[in-house]
Coordinates of C-alpha atoms in Angstrom, one line a residue:
M243 CA 55.9 187.4 -43.1
I244 CA 55.6 184.3 -40.9
R245 CA 51.9 183.9 -41.9
R246 CA 52.9 184.1 -45.6
I247 CA 55.6 181.5 -45.2
G248 CA 53.1 179.3 -43.3
A249 CA 50.6 179.6 -46.1
L250 CA 53.1 178.8 -48.7
L251 CA 54.2 175.7 -46.8
L252 CA 50.6 174.7 -46.5
A253 CA 50.2 175.1 -50.3
A254 CA 53.2 173.0 -50.9
A255 CA 52.0 170.3 -48.5
A256 CA 48.6 170.3 -50.2
L257 CA 50.2 169.8 -53.6
G258 CA 52.6 167.2 -52.3
A259 CA 49.7 165.2 -50.7
G260 CA 47.7 165.2 -53.9
L261 CA 45.0 167.5 -52.5
P262 CA 42.8 169.5 -54.8
A263 CA 44.4 172.6 -56.2
A264 CA 41.7 174.6 -54.4
A265 CA 43.5 173.8 -51.2
A266 CA 46.4 176.0 -52.2
P267 CA 46.2 179.9 -52.2
P268 CA 45.0 181.1 -55.7
Q269 CA 47.2 183.0 -58.0
G270 CA 46.9 186.7 -57.2
S271 CA 46.2 186.2 -53.6
E272 CA 48.3 187.9 -50.9
E273 CA 50.5 184.8 -50.6
I274 CA 51.2 184.2 -54.3
T275 CA 52.8 187.4 -55.5
P276 CA 54.2 188.1 -59.0
R277 CA 57.7 188.2 -57.4
L278 CA 57.2 184.7 -56.0
V279 CA 55.8 183.4 -59.3
A280 CA 58.9 184.8 -61.1
A281 CA 61.2 183.1 -58.6
V282 CA 59.5 179.8 -59.2
D283 CA 59.7 180.2 -62.9
R284 CA 63.5 180.9 -62.7
G285 CA 63.9 177.9 -60.4
L286 CA 62.2 175.5 -62.8
D287 CA 64.1 176.9 -65.7
Y288 CA 67.4 176.3 -63.8
L289 CA 66.3 172.7 -63.0
A290 CA 65.3 172.1 -66.7
Q291 CA 68.7 173.2 -67.8
A292 CA 70.5 171.0 -65.3
Q293 CA 68.6 167.8 -66.3
Q294 CA 70.7 165.2 -67.9
K295 CA 69.9 163.6 -71.3
D296 CA 68.8 160.4 -69.5
G297 CA 66.2 162.3 -67.5
S298 CA 68.2 162.4 -64.2
W299 CA 69.8 165.1 -62.1
L300 CA 73.2 164.5 -60.6
G301 CA 74.1 164.2 -56.9
D302 CA 76.6 162.6 -54.6
V303 CA 75.8 159.1 -53.3
G304 CA 77.2 157.9 -50.0
F305 CA 76.2 157.0 -46.5
K306 CA 76.3 158.3 -43.0
L307 CA 79.0 157.0 -40.7
N308 CA 78.7 158.1 -37.1
Q309 CA 78.6 161.9 -37.4
E310 CA 80.1 162.1 -40.9
Y311 CA 78.9 161.5 -44.4
R312 CA 81.1 159.3 -46.6
V313 CA 80.7 159.9 -50.4
Q314 CA 81.0 156.8 -52.6
E315 CA 80.1 158.4 -55.9
Q316 CA 80.3 162.0 -56.9
R317 CA 78.0 163.7 -59.3
V318 CA 76.2 160.6 -60.6
P319 CA 72.6 160.1 -61.7
H320 CA 70.7 160.2 -58.4
V321 CA 67.2 158.7 -57.9
G322 CA 66.3 160.8 -54.9
V323 CA 67.5 164.1 -56.3
T324 CA 65.7 163.3 -59.6
A325 CA 62.5 162.5 -57.9
L326 CA 62.5 165.7 -55.9
C327 CA 63.3 167.8 -59.0
G328 CA 60.5 166.0 -60.8
M329 CA 58.0 166.8 -58.1
A330 CA 58.9 170.5 -58.4
F331 CA 57.6 170.4 -62.0
L332 CA 54.5 168.4 -61.1
A333 CA 53.7 170.9 -58.3
G334 CA 53.9 173.7 -60.9
G335 CA 51.2 171.9 -62.9
H336 CA 53.5 170.6 -65.6
L337 CA 52.6 167.2 -67.0
P338 CA 54.2 164.8 -69.5
D339 CA 51.7 165.9 -72.1
R340 CA 51.1 169.5 -71.1
G341 CA 53.1 172.7 -70.4
P342 CA 56.4 174.1 -71.5
Y343 CA 58.3 171.4 -69.4
A344 CA 56.3 168.4 -70.7
E345 CA 59.5 166.8 -72.1
V346 CA 61.4 167.4 -68.8
V347 CA 58.6 165.6 -67.0
R348 CA 58.5 162.7 -69.5
R349 CA 62.2 162.2 -69.2
T350 CA 62.0 162.3 -65.4
I351 CA 59.3 159.6 -65.3
A352 CA 61.2 157.4 -67.8
Y353 CA 64.4 157.7 -65.8
V354 CA 62.7 156.8 -62.5
M355 CA 60.8 153.8 -64.0
S356 CA 64.0 152.6 -65.8
H357 CA 65.6 152.2 -62.4
S358 CA 62.7 150.2 -60.8
C359 CA 64.1 146.7 -60.1
E360 CA 62.0 143.6 -60.5
N361 CA 61.5 143.5 -56.7
G362 CA 60.2 147.1 -56.7
Y363 CA 63.4 148.8 -55.4
V364 CA 64.1 152.1 -57.1
T365 CA 67.8 152.7 -57.0
D366 CA 70.8 154.0 -59.1
S367 CA 74.5 154.3 -58.3
G368 CA 73.9 152.8 -54.8
T369 CA 71.1 155.1 -53.6
R370 CA 69.2 153.7 -50.7
M371 CA 65.8 153.9 -48.9
Y372 CA 65.6 157.7 -48.6
S373 CA 65.8 157.9 -52.4
H374 CA 63.4 155.0 -52.8
A375 CA 60.8 156.8 -50.7
F376 CA 61.2 160.0 -52.8
A377 CA 61.0 158.0 -56.0
T378 CA 57.8 156.3 -54.7
L379 CA 56.3 159.7 -53.8
F380 CA 57.1 161.0 -57.2
L381 CA 55.6 158.0 -59.0
A382 CA 52.4 158.5 -56.9
E383 CA 52.1 162.1 -57.9
A384 CA 52.9 161.4 -61.5
Y385 CA 50.3 158.6 -61.6
G386 CA 47.7 160.7 -59.8
M387 CA 48.2 163.6 -62.2
A388 CA 48.9 161.8 -65.5
G389 CA 48.0 158.1 -65.1
G390 CA 49.6 155.4 -67.2
P391 CA 49.7 151.6 -66.7
D392 CA 53.5 151.5 -66.6
V393 CA 53.7 154.2 -64.0
K394 CA 51.1 152.4 -61.9
L395 CA 53.0 149.1 -62.1
A396 CA 56.3 150.8 -61.0
L397 CA 54.4 152.5 -58.2
E398 CA 52.7 149.3 -57.0
R399 CA 56.0 147.5 -56.9
A400 CA 57.8 150.4 -55.1
T401 CA 55.0 150.5 -52.6
Q402 CA 55.1 146.8 -52.0
L403 CA 58.8 147.0 -51.4
I404 CA 58.3 149.5 -48.6
T405 CA 55.6 147.3 -46.9
D406 CA 57.7 144.2 -47.3
T407 CA 60.8 145.7 -45.8
Q408 CA 59.2 147.1 -42.6
N409 CA 61.2 145.7 -39.7
Q410 CA 60.3 144.3 -36.3
Y411 CA 60.2 147.8 -34.8
G412 CA 57.7 149.0 -37.3
G413 CA 60.1 151.3 -39.1
W414 CA 62.8 151.3 -41.8
R415 CA 66.5 152.2 -42.0
Y416 CA 69.0 153.0 -44.8
N417 CA 68.8 149.7 -46.7
P418 CA 65.9 147.3 -47.4
F419 CA 65.5 144.7 -44.7
D420 CA 67.8 146.5 -42.2
R421 CA 67.1 145.2 -38.7
E422 CA 67.8 148.6 -37.1
V423 CA 65.5 151.6 -37.4
D424 CA 65.8 155.3 -38.2
L425 CA 63.1 157.9 -37.5
S426 CA 63.7 160.1 -40.6
V427 CA 63.9 157.2 -43.0
T428 CA 60.7 155.8 -41.5
V429 CA 58.9 159.2 -41.9
C430 CA 59.9 159.3 -45.6
Q431 CA 58.5 155.8 -46.2
V432 CA 55.2 156.7 -44.5
Q433 CA 54.9 159.8 -46.7
A434 CA 55.4 157.7 -49.8
L435 CA 52.8 155.2 -48.6
R436 CA 50.3 157.9 -47.9
A437 CA 50.8 159.4 -51.4
A438 CA 50.3 155.9 -52.9
R439 CA 47.2 155.3 -50.9
N440 CA 45.7 158.7 -51.9
I441 CA 45.6 157.6 -55.5
G442 CA 44.2 154.1 -54.9
I443 CA 47.2 151.9 -54.3
R444 CA 46.6 149.3 -51.6
V445 CA 48.5 149.9 -48.4
P446 CA 47.9 147.5 -45.5
V447 CA 46.5 149.2 -42.4
Q448 CA 48.7 147.3 -40.1
T449 CA 51.8 148.7 -41.9
I450 CA 50.7 152.2 -41.0
D451 CA 49.7 151.2 -37.5
R452 CA 53.1 149.7 -36.8
A453 CA 54.9 152.7 -38.2
V454 CA 52.7 155.1 -36.0
A455 CA 53.4 153.0 -33.0
Y456 CA 57.2 153.2 -33.6
V457 CA 57.1 157.0 -34.1
Q458 CA 55.0 157.4 -30.9

């Protein structure tokens, strides 16, 4: 069981990193069973039904305060939640012009791009850098799989926002240009930068070096 779970995680990581599909276990292998495929199909169907007309998925927006989480907005369009839901469809091989969920993917891309500010920050209802990282990662995967000049432009601006807001410690925190630093926020930004770099978006080497130094 542990080996199967490890293989599935590896497959998900390969898809998320934009690696060739051959890196994931093939359909019909010991890891990818009919029961698992059926579960994925049910999950995607649930997500498709939960998508809002504007292409978003809903979530609570707030912030961490000491050991608590303070909710500011309940069940509002959420950039981070939407990006992660969209990635589930991309990982399943669904594209904006292909597959039974093509319209779902198109609406997701349109929603994320519509909340890309002029400075590159992707936000809605007060979402912050966690969500920006997930949005950047989603745009990288969408551009890598489907292309499109508008997607590329939004991705380039989102990537630039991440590199521009790296602080003196080499990391990031909850808001752009925060002077303090957070490990998990930083890791999310680096994942987004790696995805962007994988499909040809320029990422300065020194940005990664400083982030690695901070994590170490």
